[in-house]
Short mmCIF file of N, CA, C and O in Angstrom, two decimals:
data_model
loop_
_atom_site.label_atom_id
_atom_site.label_comp_id
_atom_site.label_asym_id
_atom_site.label_seq_id
_atom_site.Cartn_x
_atom_site.Cartn_y
_atom_site.Cartn_z
N UNK Q 16 -30.72 69.78 -40.71
CA UNK Q 16 -32.05 69.32 -41.08
C UNK Q 16 -32.24 67.86 -40.68
O UNK Q 16 -31.28 67.12 -40.50
N UNK Q 17 -33.48 67.48 -40.58
CA UNK Q 17 -33.83 66.10 -40.28
C UNK Q 17 -35.28 65.85 -40.67
O UNK Q 17 -35.95 66.75 -41.18
N UNK Q 18 -35.73 64.64 -40.44
CA UNK Q 18 -37.10 64.28 -40.78
C UNK Q 18 -37.73 63.50 -39.63
O UNK Q 18 -37.08 62.69 -38.99
N UNK Q 19 -39.01 63.75 -39.44
CA UNK Q 19 -39.85 62.92 -38.57
C UNK Q 19 -40.80 62.19 -39.50
O UNK Q 19 -41.46 62.81 -40.33
N UNK Q 20 -40.82 60.87 -39.38
CA UNK Q 20 -41.63 60.05 -40.28
C UNK Q 20 -42.52 59.12 -39.45
O UNK Q 20 -42.03 58.42 -38.57
N UNK Q 21 -43.80 59.15 -39.73
CA UNK Q 21 -44.74 58.18 -39.17
C UNK Q 21 -45.21 57.32 -40.33
O UNK Q 21 -45.73 57.84 -41.32
N UNK Q 22 -45.02 56.01 -40.22
CA UNK Q 22 -45.35 55.11 -41.32
C UNK Q 22 -46.50 54.18 -40.94
O UNK Q 22 -46.54 53.64 -39.84
N UNK Q 23 -47.39 54.03 -41.89
CA UNK Q 23 -48.48 53.06 -41.79
C UNK Q 23 -49.37 53.25 -40.57
O UNK Q 23 -49.62 52.32 -39.81
N UNK Q 24 -49.87 54.47 -40.40
CA UNK Q 24 -50.88 54.73 -39.38
C UNK Q 24 -52.17 54.11 -39.91
O UNK Q 24 -52.68 54.52 -40.95
N UNK Q 25 -52.67 53.12 -39.23
CA UNK Q 25 -53.86 52.40 -39.68
C UNK Q 25 -55.09 52.82 -38.88
O UNK Q 25 -55.12 52.64 -37.66
N UNK Q 26 -56.06 53.38 -39.60
CA UNK Q 26 -57.29 53.85 -38.97
C UNK Q 26 -58.49 53.52 -39.85
O UNK Q 26 -58.33 53.20 -41.03
N UNK Q 27 -59.67 53.63 -39.28
CA UNK Q 27 -60.91 53.38 -40.00
C UNK Q 27 -61.60 54.72 -40.20
O UNK Q 27 -61.58 55.58 -39.32
N UNK Q 28 -62.20 54.91 -41.38
CA UNK Q 28 -62.90 56.16 -41.64
C UNK Q 28 -64.00 56.01 -42.66
O UNK Q 28 -64.18 54.93 -43.24
N UNK Q 29 -64.71 57.09 -42.88
CA UNK Q 29 -65.86 57.12 -43.79
C UNK Q 29 -65.63 58.20 -44.84
O UNK Q 29 -66.18 59.28 -44.76
N UNK Q 30 -64.81 57.89 -45.83
CA UNK Q 30 -64.48 58.86 -46.87
C UNK Q 30 -64.81 58.26 -48.22
O UNK Q 30 -64.56 57.07 -48.46
N UNK Q 31 -65.35 59.06 -49.11
CA UNK Q 31 -65.65 58.60 -50.45
C UNK Q 31 -66.84 59.32 -51.04
O UNK Q 31 -67.61 59.96 -50.33
N UNK Q 32 -66.99 59.17 -52.34
CA UNK Q 32 -68.08 59.83 -53.06
C UNK Q 32 -69.33 58.98 -53.15
O UNK Q 32 -70.41 59.49 -53.40
N UNK Q 33 -69.19 57.68 -52.95
CA UNK Q 33 -70.35 56.79 -53.04
C UNK Q 33 -71.06 56.73 -51.68
O UNK Q 33 -70.40 56.72 -50.64
N UNK Q 34 -72.38 56.67 -51.71
CA UNK Q 34 -73.15 56.69 -50.47
C UNK Q 34 -72.80 55.50 -49.57
O UNK Q 34 -72.81 55.64 -48.35
N UNK Q 35 -72.50 54.38 -50.14
CA UNK Q 35 -72.15 53.21 -49.33
C UNK Q 35 -70.88 53.45 -48.50
O UNK Q 35 -70.74 52.94 -47.40
N UNK Q 36 -69.96 54.27 -49.03
CA UNK Q 36 -68.73 54.56 -48.29
C UNK Q 36 -69.00 55.38 -47.04
O UNK Q 36 -68.26 55.28 -46.06
N UNK Q 37 -70.05 56.17 -47.07
CA UNK Q 37 -70.42 56.97 -45.90
C UNK Q 37 -71.00 56.12 -44.78
O UNK Q 37 -70.98 56.52 -43.62
N UNK Q 38 -71.52 54.94 -45.13
CA UNK Q 38 -72.16 54.08 -44.14
C UNK Q 38 -71.31 52.88 -43.75
O UNK Q 38 -71.31 52.49 -42.59
N UNK Q 39 -70.62 52.30 -44.71
CA UNK Q 39 -69.83 51.09 -44.46
C UNK Q 39 -68.43 51.45 -43.96
O UNK Q 39 -67.90 50.81 -43.06
N UNK Q 40 -67.83 52.46 -44.54
CA UNK Q 40 -66.49 52.87 -44.16
C UNK Q 40 -65.43 51.96 -44.75
O UNK Q 40 -65.72 51.00 -45.46
N UNK Q 41 -64.19 52.29 -44.44
CA UNK Q 41 -63.07 51.53 -44.97
C UNK Q 41 -61.85 51.73 -44.07
O UNK Q 41 -61.81 52.64 -43.24
N UNK Q 42 -60.88 50.89 -44.28
CA UNK Q 42 -59.60 51.03 -43.58
C UNK Q 42 -58.69 51.94 -44.41
O UNK Q 42 -58.70 51.88 -45.64
N UNK Q 43 -57.91 52.76 -43.71
CA UNK Q 43 -57.00 53.69 -44.35
C UNK Q 43 -55.62 53.56 -43.72
O UNK Q 43 -55.49 53.26 -42.53
N UNK Q 44 -54.62 53.83 -44.54
CA UNK Q 44 -53.24 53.87 -44.06
C UNK Q 44 -52.68 55.24 -44.41
O UNK Q 44 -52.84 55.70 -45.55
N UNK Q 45 -52.05 55.88 -43.45
CA UNK Q 45 -51.49 57.22 -43.66
C UNK Q 45 -50.02 57.22 -43.28
O UNK Q 45 -49.63 56.65 -42.26
N UNK Q 46 -49.22 57.89 -44.09
CA UNK Q 46 -47.81 58.13 -43.81
C UNK Q 46 -47.57 59.63 -43.79
O UNK Q 46 -48.13 60.36 -44.61
N UNK Q 47 -46.74 60.07 -42.86
CA UNK Q 47 -46.40 61.49 -42.74
C UNK Q 47 -44.88 61.61 -42.72
O UNK Q 47 -44.20 60.85 -42.01
N UNK Q 48 -44.37 62.57 -43.46
CA UNK Q 48 -42.95 62.88 -43.44
C UNK Q 48 -42.81 64.39 -43.31
O UNK Q 48 -43.35 65.14 -44.12
N UNK Q 49 -42.11 64.81 -42.27
CA UNK Q 49 -41.94 66.24 -42.00
C UNK Q 49 -40.45 66.55 -41.94
O UNK Q 49 -39.71 65.92 -41.18
N UNK Q 50 -40.03 67.51 -42.74
CA UNK Q 50 -38.63 67.93 -42.75
C UNK Q 50 -38.50 69.25 -41.99
O UNK Q 50 -39.22 70.21 -42.26
N UNK Q 51 -37.60 69.25 -41.02
CA UNK Q 51 -37.37 70.44 -40.21
C UNK Q 51 -36.00 70.35 -39.56
O UNK Q 51 -35.32 69.32 -39.64
N UNK Q 52 -35.61 71.41 -38.90
CA UNK Q 52 -34.33 71.43 -38.20
C UNK Q 52 -34.48 70.70 -36.87
O UNK Q 52 -35.19 71.16 -35.99
N UNK Q 53 -33.79 69.59 -36.74
CA UNK Q 53 -33.83 68.80 -35.50
C UNK Q 53 -32.56 68.95 -34.67
O UNK Q 53 -32.34 68.19 -33.73
N UNK Q 54 -31.76 69.94 -35.00
CA UNK Q 54 -30.48 70.13 -34.33
C UNK Q 54 -30.64 70.35 -32.82
O UNK Q 54 -29.97 69.69 -32.02
N UNK Q 55 -31.51 71.26 -32.42
CA UNK Q 55 -31.68 71.57 -31.00
C UNK Q 55 -32.20 70.37 -30.21
O UNK Q 55 -31.75 70.10 -29.10
N UNK Q 56 -33.14 69.64 -30.80
CA UNK Q 56 -33.67 68.45 -30.13
C UNK Q 56 -32.59 67.39 -29.97
O UNK Q 56 -32.50 66.73 -28.93
N UNK Q 57 -31.76 67.22 -30.99
CA UNK Q 57 -30.72 66.19 -30.92
C UNK Q 57 -29.62 66.56 -29.92
O UNK Q 57 -29.04 65.68 -29.29
N UNK Q 58 -29.37 67.83 -29.73
CA UNK Q 58 -28.34 68.27 -28.78
C UNK Q 58 -28.86 68.24 -27.35
O UNK Q 58 -28.19 67.76 -26.43
N UNK Q 59 -30.08 68.76 -27.14
CA UNK Q 59 -30.58 68.97 -25.78
C UNK Q 59 -31.47 67.85 -25.23
O UNK Q 59 -31.84 67.90 -24.06
N UNK Q 60 -31.81 66.88 -26.06
CA UNK Q 60 -32.65 65.77 -25.61
C UNK Q 60 -33.92 66.29 -24.93
O UNK Q 60 -34.30 65.88 -23.84
N UNK Q 61 -34.59 67.24 -25.64
CA UNK Q 61 -35.73 67.96 -25.06
C UNK Q 61 -36.91 67.90 -26.04
O UNK Q 61 -36.80 68.40 -27.17
N UNK Q 62 -38.01 67.30 -25.62
CA UNK Q 62 -39.19 67.14 -26.47
C UNK Q 62 -39.75 68.48 -26.94
O UNK Q 62 -40.29 68.58 -28.04
N UNK Q 63 -39.59 69.52 -26.16
CA UNK Q 63 -40.11 70.83 -26.55
C UNK Q 63 -39.37 71.43 -27.73
O UNK Q 63 -39.82 72.40 -28.32
N UNK Q 64 -38.25 70.84 -28.11
CA UNK Q 64 -37.44 71.34 -29.23
C UNK Q 64 -37.75 70.61 -30.53
O UNK Q 64 -37.06 70.78 -31.53
N UNK Q 65 -38.78 69.77 -30.51
CA UNK Q 65 -39.14 69.01 -31.70
C UNK Q 65 -40.65 68.85 -31.77
O UNK Q 65 -41.38 69.28 -30.88
N UNK Q 66 -41.10 68.21 -32.83
CA UNK Q 66 -42.52 67.92 -33.00
C UNK Q 66 -42.80 66.55 -32.38
O UNK Q 66 -42.13 65.58 -32.68
N UNK Q 67 -43.77 66.51 -31.51
CA UNK Q 67 -44.13 65.28 -30.80
C UNK Q 67 -44.89 64.35 -31.73
O UNK Q 67 -46.00 64.66 -32.17
N UNK Q 68 -44.30 63.21 -32.04
CA UNK Q 68 -44.95 62.29 -32.98
C UNK Q 68 -46.22 61.67 -32.40
O UNK Q 68 -47.09 61.24 -33.15
N UNK Q 69 -46.37 61.66 -31.09
CA UNK Q 69 -47.63 61.19 -30.49
C UNK Q 69 -48.75 62.16 -30.87
O UNK Q 69 -49.86 61.75 -31.23
N UNK Q 70 -48.45 63.45 -30.82
CA UNK Q 70 -49.45 64.44 -31.20
C UNK Q 70 -49.75 64.38 -32.70
O UNK Q 70 -50.90 64.57 -33.12
N UNK Q 71 -48.73 64.09 -33.51
CA UNK Q 71 -48.97 63.94 -34.95
C UNK Q 71 -49.96 62.81 -35.21
O UNK Q 71 -50.86 62.94 -36.03
N UNK Q 72 -49.79 61.71 -34.49
CA UNK Q 72 -50.73 60.59 -34.61
C UNK Q 72 -52.14 61.05 -34.25
O UNK Q 72 -53.11 60.72 -34.93
N UNK Q 73 -52.26 61.82 -33.18
CA UNK Q 73 -53.57 62.31 -32.75
C UNK Q 73 -54.20 63.22 -33.79
O UNK Q 73 -55.42 63.17 -34.01
N UNK Q 74 -53.39 64.03 -34.46
CA UNK Q 74 -53.91 64.89 -35.53
C UNK Q 74 -54.52 64.04 -36.64
O UNK Q 74 -55.63 64.29 -37.09
N UNK Q 75 -53.80 63.02 -37.07
CA UNK Q 75 -54.30 62.14 -38.12
C UNK Q 75 -55.59 61.45 -37.67
O UNK Q 75 -56.58 61.40 -38.41
N UNK Q 76 -55.59 60.96 -36.45
CA UNK Q 76 -56.76 60.27 -35.91
C UNK Q 76 -57.99 61.19 -35.86
O UNK Q 76 -59.09 60.79 -36.25
N UNK Q 77 -57.80 62.42 -35.44
CA UNK Q 77 -58.90 63.38 -35.36
C UNK Q 77 -59.40 63.78 -36.75
O UNK Q 77 -60.61 63.88 -36.97
N UNK Q 78 -58.49 64.01 -37.67
CA UNK Q 78 -58.89 64.39 -39.02
C UNK Q 78 -59.58 63.22 -39.74
O UNK Q 78 -60.46 63.44 -40.56
N UNK Q 79 -59.19 62.01 -39.43
CA UNK Q 79 -59.82 60.83 -40.03
C UNK Q 79 -61.29 60.73 -39.62
O UNK Q 79 -62.11 60.19 -40.37
N UNK Q 80 -61.65 61.27 -38.49
CA UNK Q 80 -63.04 61.22 -38.01
C UNK Q 80 -63.96 62.18 -38.77
O UNK Q 80 -65.17 62.07 -38.68
N UNK Q 81 -63.38 63.13 -39.50
CA UNK Q 81 -64.16 64.10 -40.27
C UNK Q 81 -64.32 63.56 -41.68
O UNK Q 81 -63.34 63.43 -42.42
N UNK Q 82 -65.55 63.23 -42.06
CA UNK Q 82 -65.80 62.63 -43.37
C UNK Q 82 -65.44 63.58 -44.50
O UNK Q 82 -65.72 64.78 -44.42
N UNK Q 83 -64.84 63.03 -45.55
CA UNK Q 83 -64.51 63.76 -46.76
C UNK Q 83 -64.90 62.93 -47.96
O UNK Q 83 -64.85 61.70 -47.89
N UNK Q 84 -65.25 63.57 -49.04
CA UNK Q 84 -65.51 62.83 -50.27
C UNK Q 84 -64.20 62.34 -50.87
O UNK Q 84 -64.13 61.25 -51.42
N UNK Q 85 -63.16 63.15 -50.76
CA UNK Q 85 -61.88 62.84 -51.38
C UNK Q 85 -60.78 62.67 -50.34
O UNK Q 85 -60.69 63.47 -49.40
N UNK Q 86 -59.93 61.67 -50.55
CA UNK Q 86 -58.79 61.51 -49.65
C UNK Q 86 -57.76 62.62 -49.88
O UNK Q 86 -56.96 62.90 -49.00
N UNK Q 87 -57.82 63.27 -51.03
CA UNK Q 87 -56.98 64.44 -51.27
C UNK Q 87 -57.30 65.54 -50.26
O UNK Q 87 -56.42 66.21 -49.72
N UNK Q 88 -58.60 65.71 -50.00
CA UNK Q 88 -59.04 66.72 -49.03
C UNK Q 88 -58.59 66.36 -47.62
O UNK Q 88 -58.12 67.22 -46.86
N UNK Q 89 -58.69 65.10 -47.28
CA UNK Q 89 -58.22 64.62 -45.97
C UNK Q 89 -56.73 64.90 -45.81
O UNK Q 89 -56.28 65.43 -44.79
N UNK Q 90 -55.94 64.56 -46.82
CA UNK Q 90 -54.49 64.78 -46.77
C UNK Q 90 -54.17 66.27 -46.61
O UNK Q 90 -53.29 66.65 -45.82
N UNK Q 91 -54.89 67.13 -47.32
CA UNK Q 91 -54.66 68.57 -47.21
C UNK Q 91 -55.00 69.10 -45.83
O UNK Q 91 -54.29 69.94 -45.28
N UNK Q 92 -56.08 68.60 -45.24
CA UNK Q 92 -56.44 69.02 -43.88
C UNK Q 92 -55.36 68.63 -42.89
O UNK Q 92 -55.04 69.39 -41.97
N UNK Q 93 -54.79 67.45 -43.04
CA UNK Q 93 -53.71 67.00 -42.15
C UNK Q 93 -52.52 67.95 -42.27
O UNK Q 93 -51.96 68.39 -41.27
N UNK Q 94 -52.14 68.28 -43.50
CA UNK Q 94 -51.01 69.20 -43.71
C UNK Q 94 -51.29 70.56 -43.08
O UNK Q 94 -50.45 71.11 -42.35
N UNK Q 95 -52.47 71.10 -43.33
CA UNK Q 95 -52.82 72.43 -42.78
C UNK Q 95 -52.80 72.42 -41.26
O UNK Q 95 -52.32 73.38 -40.63
N UNK Q 96 -53.29 71.37 -40.68
CA UNK Q 96 -53.34 71.30 -39.21
C UNK Q 96 -51.94 71.19 -38.62
O UNK Q 96 -51.63 71.83 -37.61
N UNK Q 97 -51.08 70.40 -39.23
CA UNK Q 97 -49.69 70.30 -38.75
C UNK Q 97 -49.01 71.65 -38.85
O UNK Q 97 -48.35 72.10 -37.90
N UNK Q 98 -49.16 72.32 -39.97
CA UNK Q 98 -48.53 73.65 -40.14
C UNK Q 98 -49.07 74.64 -39.10
O UNK Q 98 -48.31 75.43 -38.54
N UNK Q 99 -50.37 74.60 -38.84
CA UNK Q 99 -50.98 75.53 -37.88
C UNK Q 99 -50.49 75.26 -36.46
O UNK Q 99 -50.14 76.18 -35.73
N UNK Q 100 -50.47 73.99 -36.07
CA UNK Q 100 -50.14 73.65 -34.69
C UNK Q 100 -48.64 73.67 -34.40
O UNK Q 100 -48.25 73.70 -33.24
N UNK Q 101 -47.82 73.66 -35.44
CA UNK Q 101 -46.37 73.65 -35.24
C UNK Q 101 -45.67 74.75 -36.03
O UNK Q 101 -44.54 74.57 -36.49
N UNK Q 102 -46.32 75.91 -36.17
CA UNK Q 102 -45.73 76.99 -36.96
C UNK Q 102 -44.42 77.51 -36.37
O UNK Q 102 -43.57 78.01 -37.08
N UNK Q 103 -44.22 77.34 -35.07
CA UNK Q 103 -42.99 77.83 -34.45
C UNK Q 103 -41.75 77.03 -34.87
O UNK Q 103 -40.62 77.47 -34.67
N UNK Q 104 -41.94 75.86 -35.48
CA UNK Q 104 -40.81 75.03 -35.87
C UNK Q 104 -40.31 75.30 -37.28
O UNK Q 104 -39.34 74.69 -37.71
N UNK Q 105 -40.94 76.19 -38.00
CA UNK Q 105 -40.52 76.52 -39.35
C UNK Q 105 -40.29 75.25 -40.18
O UNK Q 105 -39.19 74.98 -40.66
N UNK Q 106 -41.34 74.50 -40.34
CA UNK Q 106 -41.28 73.25 -41.09
C UNK Q 106 -40.93 73.55 -42.54
O UNK Q 106 -41.55 74.39 -43.19
N UNK Q 107 -39.92 72.85 -43.03
CA UNK Q 107 -39.48 73.06 -44.41
C UNK Q 107 -40.37 72.34 -45.41
O UNK Q 107 -40.68 72.87 -46.48
N UNK Q 108 -40.80 71.13 -45.08
CA UNK Q 108 -41.54 70.32 -46.04
C UNK Q 108 -42.41 69.30 -45.30
O UNK Q 108 -41.98 68.74 -44.31
N UNK Q 109 -43.62 69.10 -45.81
CA UNK Q 109 -44.51 68.06 -45.29
C UNK Q 109 -44.99 67.23 -46.47
O UNK Q 109 -45.40 67.77 -47.51
N UNK Q 110 -44.95 65.93 -46.29
CA UNK Q 110 -45.47 65.00 -47.30
C UNK Q 110 -46.44 64.06 -46.59
O UNK Q 110 -46.09 63.46 -45.56
N UNK Q 111 -47.65 63.97 -47.11
CA UNK Q 111 -48.68 63.10 -46.53
C UNK Q 111 -49.17 62.16 -47.62
O UNK Q 111 -49.52 62.59 -48.72
N UNK Q 112 -49.20 60.89 -47.28
CA UNK Q 112 -49.73 59.85 -48.17
C UNK Q 112 -50.91 59.19 -47.46
O UNK Q 112 -50.77 58.71 -46.33
N UNK Q 113 -52.07 59.19 -48.12
CA UNK Q 113 -53.26 58.55 -47.57
C UNK Q 113 -53.69 57.47 -48.56
O UNK Q 113 -53.84 57.74 -49.76
N UNK Q 114 -53.89 56.26 -48.05
CA UNK Q 114 -54.32 55.13 -48.88
C UNK Q 114 -55.63 54.56 -48.37
O UNK Q 114 -55.78 54.35 -47.17
N UNK Q 115 -56.55 54.32 -49.29
CA UNK Q 115 -57.80 53.63 -48.96
C UNK Q 115 -57.57 52.16 -49.29
O UNK Q 115 -57.29 51.80 -50.43
N UNK Q 116 -57.70 51.33 -48.27
CA UNK Q 116 -57.49 49.90 -48.45
C UNK Q 116 -58.76 49.26 -49.03
O UNK Q 116 -59.86 49.64 -48.65
N UNK Q 117 -58.60 48.34 -49.94
CA UNK Q 117 -59.72 47.64 -50.57
C UNK Q 117 -60.79 48.61 -51.09
O UNK Q 117 -61.94 48.56 -50.65
N UNK Q 118 -60.44 49.49 -52.01
CA UNK Q 118 -61.42 50.46 -52.51
C UNK Q 118 -62.54 49.77 -53.28
O UNK Q 118 -62.34 48.69 -53.85
N UNK Q 119 -63.72 50.38 -53.28
CA UNK Q 119 -64.86 49.76 -53.95
C UNK Q 119 -64.80 49.93 -55.47
O UNK Q 119 -65.56 50.69 -56.06
N UNK Q 120 -63.86 49.24 -56.08
CA UNK Q 120 -63.71 49.27 -57.53
C UNK Q 120 -64.15 47.93 -58.09
O UNK Q 120 -64.15 46.92 -57.39
N UNK Q 121 -64.47 47.91 -59.32
CA UNK Q 121 -64.86 46.64 -59.94
C UNK Q 121 -63.61 45.98 -60.51
O UNK Q 121 -63.46 45.82 -61.72
N UNK Q 122 -62.70 45.63 -59.61
CA UNK Q 122 -61.45 45.00 -60.00
C UNK Q 122 -60.67 44.63 -58.75
O UNK Q 122 -61.06 44.96 -57.63
N UNK Q 123 -59.57 43.96 -58.97
CA UNK Q 123 -58.72 43.51 -57.86
C UNK Q 123 -57.65 44.56 -57.58
O UNK Q 123 -56.61 44.59 -58.26
N UNK Q 124 -57.91 45.44 -56.62
CA UNK Q 124 -56.99 46.53 -56.27
C UNK Q 124 -56.82 46.54 -54.76
O UNK Q 124 -57.81 46.60 -54.02
N UNK Q 125 -55.58 46.44 -54.30
CA UNK Q 125 -55.32 46.45 -52.86
C UNK Q 125 -55.65 47.78 -52.21
O UNK Q 125 -56.24 47.83 -51.14
N UNK Q 126 -55.24 48.87 -52.87
CA UNK Q 126 -55.44 50.19 -52.27
C UNK Q 126 -55.29 51.26 -53.34
O UNK Q 126 -54.66 51.03 -54.37
N UNK Q 127 -55.88 52.41 -53.07
CA UNK Q 127 -55.63 53.60 -53.87
C UNK Q 127 -55.03 54.64 -52.93
O UNK Q 127 -55.41 54.71 -51.76
N UNK Q 128 -54.07 55.39 -53.43
CA UNK Q 128 -53.35 56.34 -52.58
C UNK Q 128 -53.23 57.70 -53.26
O UNK Q 128 -53.21 57.78 -54.48
N UNK Q 129 -53.15 58.72 -52.44
CA UNK Q 129 -52.77 60.05 -52.91
C UNK Q 129 -51.60 60.52 -52.05
O UNK Q 129 -51.50 60.17 -50.87
N UNK Q 130 -50.73 61.28 -52.68
CA UNK Q 130 -49.61 61.88 -51.97
C UNK Q 130 -49.66 63.38 -52.22
O UNK Q 130 -49.74 63.81 -53.36
N UNK Q 131 -49.65 64.15 -51.13
CA UNK Q 131 -49.57 65.61 -51.24
C UNK Q 131 -48.25 66.05 -50.62
O UNK Q 131 -47.90 65.64 -49.52
N UNK Q 132 -47.54 66.89 -51.37
CA UNK Q 132 -46.30 67.51 -50.88
C UNK Q 132 -46.57 68.98 -50.66
O UNK Q 132 -47.15 69.64 -51.51
N UNK Q 133 -46.13 69.47 -49.53
CA UNK Q 133 -46.32 70.88 -49.24
C UNK Q 133 -44.99 71.48 -48.81
O UNK Q 133 -44.33 71.00 -47.96
#
């Protein structure tokens, strides 16, 4: 077993329940952790034997462009898309963390985050 981890993917998006969030947008940080068997990739030095982290970044970037009221929904879409596009790898576990930077709260909060484990 092994893990592929993408940390601190920084993108801009329009997610939230307040109307201003749909127009102003916010910065988001996403982390992905995928557990799977990396034995063949480590032995054969062959990209086709593993999940391409460049494509994982593209999945996050594309899903970030689709507005959601909840970052929970965004995180779930990312998980579903990874599972769909990489079903041949028999992924054991996916963990996605999505953080909204500087959320529109009436207080001093750096970010709010959700973590979904699948």
